[in-house]
Protein backbone atom coordinates (compact mmCIF):
# COMPACT_ATOMS: atom_id res chain seq x y z
CA UNK A 1 0.00 0.00 0.00
CA UNK A 2 1.19 3.47 -0.78
CA UNK A 3 2.76 5.50 2.00
CA UNK A 4 -0.02 7.92 2.97
CA UNK A 5 2.52 10.32 4.45
CA UNK A 6 4.02 10.92 0.98
CA UNK A 7 0.85 10.54 -1.11
CA UNK A 8 -0.02 13.80 -2.85
CA UNK A 9 -3.18 13.53 -4.95
CA UNK A 10 -3.11 15.23 -8.33
CA UNK A 11 -5.94 17.47 -9.49
CA UNK A 12 -8.46 15.62 -11.66
CA UNK A 13 -9.53 16.58 -15.18
CA UNK A 14 -12.19 19.28 -14.99
CA UNK A 15 -14.89 16.97 -16.35
CA UNK A 16 -14.28 14.45 -13.56
CA UNK A 17 -14.58 17.16 -10.93
CA UNK A 18 -17.77 18.45 -12.58
CA UNK A 19 -19.24 14.93 -12.66
CA UNK A 20 -18.44 14.46 -8.97
CA UNK A 21 -19.90 17.77 -7.82
CA UNK A 22 -22.99 17.50 -10.02
CA UNK A 23 -23.51 13.93 -8.81
CA UNK A 24 -23.15 14.81 -5.15
CA UNK A 25 -25.67 17.62 -5.63
CA UNK A 26 -28.20 15.25 -7.24
CA UNK A 27 -27.70 12.76 -4.42
CA UNK A 28 -28.31 15.55 -1.92
CA UNK A 29 -31.58 16.44 -3.65
CA UNK A 30 -32.80 12.84 -3.47
CA UNK A 31 -31.96 12.45 0.22
CA UNK A 32 -33.42 15.81 1.21
CA UNK A 33 -36.67 14.93 -0.56
CA UNK A 34 -36.66 11.46 1.00
CA UNK A 35 -36.26 12.99 4.45
CA UNK A 36 -38.94 15.62 3.85
CA UNK A 37 -41.45 13.05 2.58
CA UNK A 38 -40.69 10.71 5.49
CA UNK A 39 -41.08 13.55 8.01
CA UNK A 40 -44.41 14.57 6.46
CA UNK A 41 -45.55 10.94 6.57
CA UNK A 42 -44.51 10.61 10.22
CA UNK A 43 -46.85 13.41 11.28
CA UNK A 44 -49.37 13.05 8.43
CA UNK A 45 -48.63 16.53 7.14
CA UNK A 46 -50.62 17.29 4.01
CA UNK A 47 -52.07 13.80 4.05
CA UNK A 48 -48.64 12.40 3.19
CA UNK A 49 -47.93 8.69 3.73
CA UNK A 50 -44.90 6.44 3.42
CA UNK A 51 -46.16 5.30 -0.01
CA UNK A 52 -44.27 8.17 -1.65
CA UNK A 53 -40.92 7.39 0.00
CA UNK A 54 -39.87 4.71 -2.48
CA UNK A 55 -37.53 5.79 -5.27
CA UNK A 56 -40.28 6.17 -7.85
CA UNK A 57 -42.33 8.24 -5.39
CA UNK A 58 -39.40 10.61 -4.82
CA UNK A 59 -38.88 11.03 -8.56
CA UNK A 60 -42.58 11.62 -9.17
CA UNK A 61 -42.51 14.30 -6.47
CA UNK A 62 -39.81 16.07 -8.47
CA UNK A 63 -41.82 15.57 -11.65
CA UNK A 64 -44.87 17.22 -10.07
CA UNK A 65 -42.93 20.43 -9.38
CA UNK A 66 -42.99 23.38 -11.81
CA UNK A 67 -40.81 22.43 -14.79
CA UNK A 68 -40.77 19.00 -13.17
CA UNK A 69 -39.65 16.99 -16.19
CA UNK A 70 -36.66 19.28 -16.66
CA UNK A 71 -35.75 19.03 -12.96
CA UNK A 72 -36.15 15.25 -13.01
CA UNK A 73 -34.03 14.96 -16.16
CA UNK A 74 -31.30 16.98 -14.43
CA UNK A 75 -31.58 14.72 -11.37
CA UNK A 76 -31.26 11.64 -13.57
CA UNK A 77 -28.21 13.13 -15.27
CA UNK A 78 -26.69 14.04 -11.91
CA UNK A 79 -27.18 10.52 -10.56
CA UNK A 80 -25.61 9.13 -13.73
CA UNK A 81 -22.62 11.45 -13.21
CA UNK A 82 -22.34 10.27 -9.62
CA UNK A 83 -22.30 6.64 -10.78
CA UNK A 84 -19.55 7.37 -13.32
CA UNK A 85 -17.49 9.16 -10.66
CA UNK A 86 -17.76 6.14 -8.34
CA UNK A 87 -16.56 3.86 -11.14
CA UNK A 88 -13.62 6.21 -11.75
CA UNK A 89 -12.77 6.15 -8.03
CA UNK A 90 -12.73 2.34 -8.11
CA UNK A 91 -10.81 1.91 -11.37
CA UNK A 92 -8.18 4.64 -10.84
CA UNK A 93 -7.93 4.27 -7.05
CA UNK A 94 -8.28 8.04 -6.67
CA UNK A 95 -8.52 7.76 -2.88
CA UNK A 96 -5.32 5.66 -2.66
CA UNK A 97 -6.99 2.63 -1.08
CA UNK A 98 -4.35 0.30 -2.49
CA UNK A 99 -4.50 -3.16 -4.07
CA UNK A 100 -4.43 -5.37 -0.99
CA UNK A 101 -7.57 -7.19 0.19
CA UNK A 102 -8.78 -4.26 2.31
CA UNK A 103 -8.17 -1.74 -0.45
CA UNK A 104 -9.88 -3.87 -3.10
CA UNK A 105 -12.89 -4.33 -0.80
CA UNK A 106 -13.21 -0.56 -0.37
CA UNK A 107 -12.90 0.00 -4.11
CA UNK A 108 -15.57 -2.63 -4.75
CA UNK A 109 -17.85 -0.54 -2.49
CA UNK A 110 -17.41 2.29 -4.99
CA UNK A 111 -18.43 -0.08 -7.80
CA UNK A 112 -21.52 -1.20 -5.87
CA UNK A 113 -22.43 2.41 -5.13
CA UNK A 114 -22.04 3.24 -8.82
CA UNK A 115 -24.34 0.39 -9.81
CA UNK A 116 -26.99 1.42 -7.27
CA UNK A 117 -27.05 5.08 -8.27
CA UNK A 118 -26.80 4.15 -11.92
CA UNK A 119 -30.02 2.15 -11.48
CA UNK A 120 -31.59 5.19 -9.79
CA UNK A 121 -30.60 7.30 -12.80
CA UNK A 122 -32.18 4.79 -15.20
CA UNK A 123 -35.43 4.76 -13.19
CA UNK A 124 -35.57 8.56 -13.11
CA UNK A 125 -34.91 8.71 -16.86
CA UNK A 126 -37.66 6.18 -17.55
CA UNK A 127 -40.14 8.26 -15.54
CA UNK A 128 -39.16 11.36 -17.52
CA UNK A 129 -39.83 9.41 -20.73
CA UNK A 130 -43.10 8.05 -19.35
CA UNK A 131 -42.01 4.43 -19.50
CA UNK A 132 -41.30 3.46 -15.89
CA UNK A 133 -41.85 3.99 -12.21
CA UNK A 134 -44.56 1.44 -11.50
CA UNK A 135 -44.36 -2.22 -10.78
CA UNK A 136 -43.40 -4.23 -7.75
CA UNK A 137 -40.86 -3.45 -5.06
CA UNK A 138 -37.36 -4.12 -6.43
CA UNK A 139 -36.17 -5.77 -3.21
CA UNK A 140 -39.18 -8.06 -3.17
CA UNK A 141 -38.48 -9.03 -6.78
CA UNK A 142 -34.82 -9.78 -6.02
CA UNK A 143 -35.80 -11.73 -2.90
CA UNK A 144 -38.35 -13.79 -4.84
CA UNK A 145 -35.74 -14.71 -7.46
CA UNK A 146 -33.21 -15.65 -4.78
CA UNK A 147 -35.75 -17.81 -2.94
CA UNK A 148 -36.32 -19.76 -6.17
CA UNK A 149 -32.67 -20.80 -6.25
CA UNK A 150 -31.12 -23.79 -4.45
CA UNK A 151 -30.41 -22.75 -0.84
CA UNK A 152 -32.50 -19.67 -1.55
CA UNK A 153 -33.26 -18.93 2.10
CA UNK A 154 -29.55 -18.99 2.84
CA UNK A 155 -28.87 -16.58 -0.04
CA UNK A 156 -31.49 -14.14 1.26
CA UNK A 157 -30.07 -14.58 4.75
CA UNK A 158 -26.61 -13.67 3.49
CA UNK A 159 -28.10 -10.60 1.80
CA UNK A 160 -29.80 -9.70 5.08
CA UNK A 161 -26.61 -10.04 7.10
CA UNK A 162 -24.67 -8.00 4.52
CA UNK A 163 -27.25 -5.21 4.65
CA UNK A 164 -27.26 -5.22 8.46
CA UNK A 165 -23.46 -5.06 8.54
CA UNK A 166 -23.56 -2.16 6.07
CA UNK A 167 -26.06 -0.39 8.33
CA UNK A 168 -23.92 -0.93 11.40
CA UNK A 169 -20.90 0.39 9.50
CA UNK A 170 -22.80 3.51 8.44
CA UNK A 171 -23.69 4.21 12.08
CA UNK A 172 -20.09 3.56 13.16
CA UNK A 173 -18.78 5.70 10.28
CA UNK A 174 -20.93 8.61 11.43
CA UNK A 175 -20.40 8.17 15.18
CA UNK A 176 -16.62 7.82 14.84
CA UNK A 177 -16.34 10.94 12.66
CA UNK A 178 -14.40 8.97 10.03
CA UNK A 179 -16.20 10.94 7.34
CA UNK A 180 -14.37 14.10 8.50
CA UNK A 181 -11.58 13.35 6.04
CA UNK A 182 -14.01 14.06 3.20
CA UNK A 183 -14.16 17.73 4.14
CA UNK A 184 -11.23 18.55 6.43
CA UNK A 185 -8.75 19.06 3.61
CA UNK A 186 -11.00 21.54 1.84
CA UNK A 187 -9.56 24.63 3.51
CA UNK A 188 -12.89 25.51 5.12
CA UNK A 189 -13.55 28.05 7.80
CA UNK A 190 -13.91 26.44 11.20
CA UNK A 191 -17.63 27.20 11.55
CA UNK A 192 -18.44 25.77 8.10
CA UNK A 193 -16.48 22.60 8.79
CA UNK A 194 -18.20 22.24 12.18
CA UNK A 195 -21.63 22.50 10.54
CA UNK A 196 -20.68 19.92 7.92
CA UNK A 197 -19.41 17.51 10.55
CA UNK A 198 -22.61 17.78 12.59
CA UNK A 199 -24.81 17.29 9.52
CA UNK A 200 -22.71 14.35 8.38
CA UNK A 201 -22.83 12.63 11.76
CA UNK A 202 -26.62 12.78 11.97
CA UNK A 203 -26.97 11.86 8.31
CA UNK A 204 -24.77 8.77 8.30
CA UNK A 205 -26.34 7.46 11.50
CA UNK A 206 -29.90 7.95 10.16
CA UNK A 207 -28.92 6.24 6.91
CA UNK A 208 -27.46 3.35 8.89
CA UNK A 209 -30.69 2.94 10.87
CA UNK A 210 -32.68 2.67 7.62
CA UNK A 211 -30.28 0.03 6.29
CA UNK A 212 -30.54 -1.89 9.56
CA UNK A 213 -34.32 -2.00 9.25
CA UNK A 214 -34.12 -3.06 5.58
CA UNK A 215 -31.68 -5.79 6.61
CA UNK A 216 -34.12 -6.94 9.30
CA UNK A 217 -36.86 -7.16 6.66
CA UNK A 218 -34.60 -9.29 4.45
CA UNK A 219 -33.91 -11.52 7.45
CA UNK A 220 -37.64 -11.99 8.04
CA UNK A 221 -38.05 -12.87 4.36
CA UNK A 222 -35.32 -15.49 4.69
CA UNK A 223 -36.70 -17.02 7.89
CA UNK A 224 -40.26 -17.16 6.55
CA UNK A 225 -39.25 -17.94 2.94
CA UNK A 226 -41.55 -15.13 1.81
CA UNK A 227 -40.49 -12.35 -0.53
CA UNK A 228 -43.41 -10.21 0.68
CA UNK A 229 -41.55 -9.67 3.97
CA UNK A 230 -38.73 -7.82 2.19
CA UNK A 231 -38.96 -4.14 1.36
CA UNK A 232 -37.20 -0.84 0.86
CA UNK A 233 -37.61 2.64 2.26
CA UNK A 234 -41.40 2.48 2.39
CA UNK A 235 -41.49 -0.79 4.34
CA UNK A 236 -38.67 0.36 6.65
CA UNK A 237 -40.44 3.62 7.43
CA UNK A 238 -43.74 1.81 8.01
CA UNK A 239 -42.00 -0.49 10.51
CA UNK A 240 -40.52 2.50 12.36
CA UNK A 241 -43.84 4.32 12.29
CA UNK A 242 -45.67 1.33 13.81
CA UNK A 243 -43.29 1.12 16.79
CA UNK A 244 -43.97 2.77 20.15
CA UNK A 245 -43.60 6.54 19.68
CA UNK A 246 -43.20 5.63 16.01
CA UNK A 247 -44.02 9.07 14.64
CA UNK A 248 -41.22 10.62 16.68
CA UNK A 249 -38.77 7.87 15.76
CA UNK A 250 -39.57 8.18 12.06
CA UNK A 251 -39.48 11.96 12.34
CA UNK A 252 -36.00 11.86 13.89
CA UNK A 253 -34.70 9.49 11.22
CA UNK A 254 -36.27 11.71 8.54
CA UNK A 255 -34.47 14.79 9.91
CA UNK A 256 -31.24 12.78 9.86
CA UNK A 257 -31.77 11.94 6.18
CA UNK A 258 -32.31 15.63 5.44
CA UNK A 259 -29.00 16.29 7.21
CA UNK A 260 -27.38 13.65 5.01
CA UNK A 261 -28.71 15.44 1.93
CA UNK A 262 -27.37 18.76 3.23
CA UNK A 263 -24.00 17.10 3.85
CA UNK A 264 -23.97 15.99 0.18
CA UNK A 265 -24.55 19.62 -0.88
CA UNK A 266 -21.65 20.70 1.33
CA UNK A 267 -19.44 17.96 -0.09
CA UNK A 268 -20.38 19.05 -3.61
CA UNK A 269 -19.17 22.57 -2.83
CA UNK A 270 -16.16 21.95 -0.61
CA UNK A 271 -14.83 18.39 -0.93
CA UNK A 272 -11.47 18.10 -2.73
CA UNK A 273 -11.86 15.80 -5.76
CA UNK A 274 -8.85 13.64 -6.57
CA UNK A 275 -7.80 11.97 -9.81
GROMACS .gro file of C-alpha atoms in nm:
model
  275
    1UNK     CA    1   0.000   0.000   0.000
    2UNK     CA    2   0.119   0.347  -0.078
    3UNK     CA    3   0.276   0.550   0.200
    4UNK     CA    4  -0.002   0.792   0.297
    5UNK     CA    5   0.252   1.032   0.445
    6UNK     CA    6   0.402   1.092   0.098
    7UNK     CA    7   0.085   1.054  -0.111
    8UNK     CA    8  -0.002   1.380  -0.285
    9UNK     CA    9  -0.318   1.353  -0.495
   10UNK     CA   10  -0.311   1.523  -0.833
   11UNK     CA   11  -0.594   1.747  -0.949
   12UNK     CA   12  -0.846   1.562  -1.166
   13UNK     CA   13  -0.953   1.658  -1.518
   14UNK     CA   14  -1.219   1.928  -1.499
   15UNK     CA   15  -1.489   1.697  -1.635
   16UNK     CA   16  -1.428   1.445  -1.356
   17UNK     CA   17  -1.458   1.716  -1.093
   18UNK     CA   18  -1.777   1.845  -1.258
   19UNK     CA   19  -1.924   1.493  -1.266
   20UNK     CA   20  -1.844   1.446  -0.897
   21UNK     CA   21  -1.990   1.777  -0.782
   22UNK     CA   22  -2.299   1.750  -1.002
   23UNK     CA   23  -2.351   1.393  -0.881
   24UNK     CA   24  -2.315   1.481  -0.515
   25UNK     CA   25  -2.567   1.762  -0.563
   26UNK     CA   26  -2.820   1.525  -0.724
   27UNK     CA   27  -2.770   1.276  -0.442
   28UNK     CA   28  -2.831   1.555  -0.192
   29UNK     CA   29  -3.158   1.644  -0.365
   30UNK     CA   30  -3.280   1.284  -0.347
   31UNK     CA   31  -3.196   1.245   0.022
   32UNK     CA   32  -3.342   1.581   0.121
   33UNK     CA   33  -3.667   1.493  -0.056
   34UNK     CA   34  -3.666   1.146   0.100
   35UNK     CA   35  -3.626   1.299   0.445
   36UNK     CA   36  -3.894   1.562   0.385
   37UNK     CA   37  -4.145   1.305   0.258
   38UNK     CA   38  -4.069   1.071   0.549
   39UNK     CA   39  -4.108   1.355   0.801
   40UNK     CA   40  -4.441   1.457   0.646
   41UNK     CA   41  -4.555   1.094   0.657
   42UNK     CA   42  -4.451   1.061   1.022
   43UNK     CA   43  -4.685   1.341   1.128
   44UNK     CA   44  -4.937   1.305   0.843
   45UNK     CA   45  -4.863   1.653   0.714
   46UNK     CA   46  -5.062   1.729   0.401
   47UNK     CA   47  -5.207   1.380   0.405
   48UNK     CA   48  -4.864   1.240   0.319
   49UNK     CA   49  -4.793   0.869   0.373
   50UNK     CA   50  -4.490   0.644   0.342
   51UNK     CA   51  -4.616   0.530  -0.001
   52UNK     CA   52  -4.427   0.817  -0.165
   53UNK     CA   53  -4.092   0.739   0.000
   54UNK     CA   54  -3.987   0.471  -0.248
   55UNK     CA   55  -3.753   0.579  -0.527
   56UNK     CA   56  -4.028   0.617  -0.785
   57UNK     CA   57  -4.233   0.824  -0.539
   58UNK     CA   58  -3.940   1.061  -0.482
   59UNK     CA   59  -3.888   1.103  -0.856
   60UNK     CA   60  -4.258   1.162  -0.917
   61UNK     CA   61  -4.251   1.430  -0.647
   62UNK     CA   62  -3.981   1.607  -0.847
   63UNK     CA   63  -4.182   1.557  -1.165
   64UNK     CA   64  -4.487   1.722  -1.007
   65UNK     CA   65  -4.293   2.043  -0.938
   66UNK     CA   66  -4.299   2.338  -1.181
   67UNK     CA   67  -4.081   2.243  -1.479
   68UNK     CA   68  -4.077   1.900  -1.317
   69UNK     CA   69  -3.965   1.699  -1.619
   70UNK     CA   70  -3.666   1.928  -1.666
   71UNK     CA   71  -3.575   1.903  -1.296
   72UNK     CA   72  -3.615   1.525  -1.301
   73UNK     CA   73  -3.403   1.496  -1.616
   74UNK     CA   74  -3.130   1.698  -1.443
   75UNK     CA   75  -3.158   1.472  -1.137
   76UNK     CA   76  -3.126   1.164  -1.357
   77UNK     CA   77  -2.821   1.313  -1.527
   78UNK     CA   78  -2.669   1.404  -1.191
   79UNK     CA   79  -2.718   1.052  -1.056
   80UNK     CA   80  -2.561   0.913  -1.373
   81UNK     CA   81  -2.262   1.145  -1.321
   82UNK     CA   82  -2.234   1.027  -0.962
   83UNK     CA   83  -2.230   0.664  -1.078
   84UNK     CA   84  -1.955   0.737  -1.332
   85UNK     CA   85  -1.749   0.916  -1.066
   86UNK     CA   86  -1.776   0.614  -0.834
   87UNK     CA   87  -1.656   0.386  -1.114
   88UNK     CA   88  -1.362   0.621  -1.175
   89UNK     CA   89  -1.277   0.615  -0.803
   90UNK     CA   90  -1.273   0.234  -0.811
   91UNK     CA   91  -1.081   0.191  -1.137
   92UNK     CA   92  -0.818   0.464  -1.084
   93UNK     CA   93  -0.793   0.427  -0.705
   94UNK     CA   94  -0.828   0.804  -0.667
   95UNK     CA   95  -0.852   0.776  -0.288
   96UNK     CA   96  -0.532   0.566  -0.266
   97UNK     CA   97  -0.699   0.263  -0.108
   98UNK     CA   98  -0.435   0.030  -0.249
   99UNK     CA   99  -0.450  -0.316  -0.407
  100UNK     CA  100  -0.443  -0.537  -0.099
  101UNK     CA  101  -0.757  -0.719   0.019
  102UNK     CA  102  -0.878  -0.426   0.231
  103UNK     CA  103  -0.817  -0.174  -0.045
  104UNK     CA  104  -0.988  -0.387  -0.310
  105UNK     CA  105  -1.289  -0.433  -0.080
  106UNK     CA  106  -1.321  -0.056  -0.037
  107UNK     CA  107  -1.290   0.000  -0.411
  108UNK     CA  108  -1.557  -0.263  -0.475
  109UNK     CA  109  -1.785  -0.054  -0.249
  110UNK     CA  110  -1.741   0.229  -0.499
  111UNK     CA  111  -1.843  -0.008  -0.780
  112UNK     CA  112  -2.152  -0.120  -0.587
  113UNK     CA  113  -2.243   0.241  -0.513
  114UNK     CA  114  -2.204   0.324  -0.882
  115UNK     CA  115  -2.434   0.039  -0.981
  116UNK     CA  116  -2.699   0.142  -0.727
  117UNK     CA  117  -2.705   0.508  -0.827
  118UNK     CA  118  -2.680   0.415  -1.192
  119UNK     CA  119  -3.002   0.215  -1.148
  120UNK     CA  120  -3.159   0.519  -0.979
  121UNK     CA  121  -3.060   0.730  -1.280
  122UNK     CA  122  -3.218   0.479  -1.520
  123UNK     CA  123  -3.543   0.476  -1.319
  124UNK     CA  124  -3.557   0.856  -1.311
  125UNK     CA  125  -3.491   0.871  -1.686
  126UNK     CA  126  -3.766   0.618  -1.755
  127UNK     CA  127  -4.014   0.826  -1.554
  128UNK     CA  128  -3.916   1.136  -1.752
  129UNK     CA  129  -3.983   0.941  -2.073
  130UNK     CA  130  -4.310   0.805  -1.935
  131UNK     CA  131  -4.201   0.443  -1.950
  132UNK     CA  132  -4.130   0.346  -1.589
  133UNK     CA  133  -4.185   0.399  -1.221
  134UNK     CA  134  -4.456   0.144  -1.150
  135UNK     CA  135  -4.436  -0.222  -1.078
  136UNK     CA  136  -4.340  -0.423  -0.775
  137UNK     CA  137  -4.086  -0.345  -0.506
  138UNK     CA  138  -3.736  -0.412  -0.643
  139UNK     CA  139  -3.617  -0.577  -0.321
  140UNK     CA  140  -3.918  -0.806  -0.317
  141UNK     CA  141  -3.848  -0.903  -0.678
  142UNK     CA  142  -3.482  -0.978  -0.602
  143UNK     CA  143  -3.580  -1.173  -0.290
  144UNK     CA  144  -3.835  -1.379  -0.484
  145UNK     CA  145  -3.574  -1.471  -0.746
  146UNK     CA  146  -3.321  -1.565  -0.478
  147UNK     CA  147  -3.575  -1.781  -0.294
  148UNK     CA  148  -3.632  -1.976  -0.617
  149UNK     CA  149  -3.267  -2.080  -0.625
  150UNK     CA  150  -3.112  -2.379  -0.445
  151UNK     CA  151  -3.041  -2.275  -0.084
  152UNK     CA  152  -3.250  -1.967  -0.155
  153UNK     CA  153  -3.326  -1.893   0.210
  154UNK     CA  154  -2.955  -1.899   0.284
  155UNK     CA  155  -2.887  -1.658  -0.004
  156UNK     CA  156  -3.149  -1.414   0.126
  157UNK     CA  157  -3.007  -1.458   0.475
  158UNK     CA  158  -2.661  -1.367   0.349
  159UNK     CA  159  -2.810  -1.060   0.180
  160UNK     CA  160  -2.980  -0.970   0.508
  161UNK     CA  161  -2.661  -1.004   0.710
  162UNK     CA  162  -2.467  -0.800   0.452
  163UNK     CA  163  -2.725  -0.521   0.465
  164UNK     CA  164  -2.726  -0.522   0.846
  165UNK     CA  165  -2.346  -0.506   0.854
  166UNK     CA  166  -2.356  -0.216   0.607
  167UNK     CA  167  -2.606  -0.039   0.833
  168UNK     CA  168  -2.392  -0.093   1.140
  169UNK     CA  169  -2.090   0.039   0.950
  170UNK     CA  170  -2.280   0.351   0.844
  171UNK     CA  171  -2.369   0.421   1.208
  172UNK     CA  172  -2.009   0.356   1.316
  173UNK     CA  173  -1.878   0.570   1.028
  174UNK     CA  174  -2.093   0.861   1.143
  175UNK     CA  175  -2.040   0.817   1.518
  176UNK     CA  176  -1.662   0.782   1.484
  177UNK     CA  177  -1.634   1.094   1.266
  178UNK     CA  178  -1.440   0.897   1.003
  179UNK     CA  179  -1.620   1.094   0.734
  180UNK     CA  180  -1.437   1.410   0.850
  181UNK     CA  181  -1.158   1.335   0.604
  182UNK     CA  182  -1.401   1.406   0.320
  183UNK     CA  183  -1.416   1.773   0.414
  184UNK     CA  184  -1.123   1.855   0.643
  185UNK     CA  185  -0.875   1.906   0.361
  186UNK     CA  186  -1.100   2.154   0.184
  187UNK     CA  187  -0.956   2.463   0.351
  188UNK     CA  188  -1.289   2.551   0.512
  189UNK     CA  189  -1.355   2.805   0.780
  190UNK     CA  190  -1.391   2.644   1.120
  191UNK     CA  191  -1.763   2.720   1.155
  192UNK     CA  192  -1.844   2.577   0.810
  193UNK     CA  193  -1.648   2.260   0.879
  194UNK     CA  194  -1.820   2.224   1.218
  195UNK     CA  195  -2.163   2.250   1.054
  196UNK     CA  196  -2.068   1.992   0.792
  197UNK     CA  197  -1.941   1.751   1.055
  198UNK     CA  198  -2.261   1.778   1.259
  199UNK     CA  199  -2.481   1.729   0.952
  200UNK     CA  200  -2.271   1.435   0.838
  201UNK     CA  201  -2.283   1.263   1.176
  202UNK     CA  202  -2.662   1.278   1.197
  203UNK     CA  203  -2.697   1.186   0.831
  204UNK     CA  204  -2.477   0.877   0.830
  205UNK     CA  205  -2.634   0.746   1.150
  206UNK     CA  206  -2.990   0.795   1.016
  207UNK     CA  207  -2.892   0.624   0.691
  208UNK     CA  208  -2.746   0.335   0.889
  209UNK     CA  209  -3.069   0.294   1.087
  210UNK     CA  210  -3.268   0.267   0.762
  211UNK     CA  211  -3.028   0.003   0.629
  212UNK     CA  212  -3.054  -0.189   0.956
  213UNK     CA  213  -3.432  -0.200   0.925
  214UNK     CA  214  -3.412  -0.306   0.558
  215UNK     CA  215  -3.168  -0.579   0.661
  216UNK     CA  216  -3.412  -0.694   0.930
  217UNK     CA  217  -3.686  -0.716   0.666
  218UNK     CA  218  -3.460  -0.929   0.445
  219UNK     CA  219  -3.391  -1.152   0.745
  220UNK     CA  220  -3.764  -1.199   0.804
  221UNK     CA  221  -3.805  -1.287   0.436
  222UNK     CA  222  -3.532  -1.549   0.469
  223UNK     CA  223  -3.670  -1.702   0.789
  224UNK     CA  224  -4.026  -1.716   0.655
  225UNK     CA  225  -3.925  -1.794   0.294
  226UNK     CA  226  -4.155  -1.513   0.181
  227UNK     CA  227  -4.049  -1.235  -0.053
  228UNK     CA  228  -4.341  -1.021   0.068
  229UNK     CA  229  -4.155  -0.967   0.397
  230UNK     CA  230  -3.873  -0.782   0.219
  231UNK     CA  231  -3.896  -0.414   0.136
  232UNK     CA  232  -3.720  -0.084   0.086
  233UNK     CA  233  -3.761   0.264   0.226
  234UNK     CA  234  -4.140   0.248   0.239
  235UNK     CA  235  -4.149  -0.079   0.434
  236UNK     CA  236  -3.867   0.036   0.665
  237UNK     CA  237  -4.044   0.362   0.743
  238UNK     CA  238  -4.374   0.181   0.801
  239UNK     CA  239  -4.200  -0.049   1.051
  240UNK     CA  240  -4.052   0.250   1.236
  241UNK     CA  241  -4.384   0.432   1.229
  242UNK     CA  242  -4.567   0.133   1.381
  243UNK     CA  243  -4.329   0.112   1.679
  244UNK     CA  244  -4.397   0.277   2.015
  245UNK     CA  245  -4.360   0.654   1.968
  246UNK     CA  246  -4.320   0.563   1.601
  247UNK     CA  247  -4.402   0.907   1.464
  248UNK     CA  248  -4.122   1.062   1.668
  249UNK     CA  249  -3.877   0.787   1.576
  250UNK     CA  250  -3.957   0.818   1.206
  251UNK     CA  251  -3.948   1.196   1.234
  252UNK     CA  252  -3.600   1.186   1.389
  253UNK     CA  253  -3.470   0.949   1.122
  254UNK     CA  254  -3.627   1.171   0.854
  255UNK     CA  255  -3.447   1.479   0.991
  256UNK     CA  256  -3.124   1.278   0.986
  257UNK     CA  257  -3.177   1.194   0.618
  258UNK     CA  258  -3.231   1.563   0.544
  259UNK     CA  259  -2.900   1.629   0.721
  260UNK     CA  260  -2.738   1.365   0.501
  261UNK     CA  261  -2.871   1.544   0.193
  262UNK     CA  262  -2.737   1.876   0.323
  263UNK     CA  263  -2.400   1.710   0.385
  264UNK     CA  264  -2.397   1.599   0.018
  265UNK     CA  265  -2.455   1.962  -0.088
  266UNK     CA  266  -2.165   2.070   0.133
  267UNK     CA  267  -1.944   1.796  -0.009
  268UNK     CA  268  -2.038   1.905  -0.361
  269UNK     CA  269  -1.917   2.257  -0.283
  270UNK     CA  270  -1.616   2.195  -0.061
  271UNK     CA  271  -1.483   1.839  -0.093
  272UNK     CA  272  -1.147   1.810  -0.273
  273UNK     CA  273  -1.186   1.580  -0.576
  274UNK     CA  274  -0.885   1.364  -0.657
  275UNK     CA  275  -0.780   1.197  -0.981
   0.00000   0.00000   0.00000
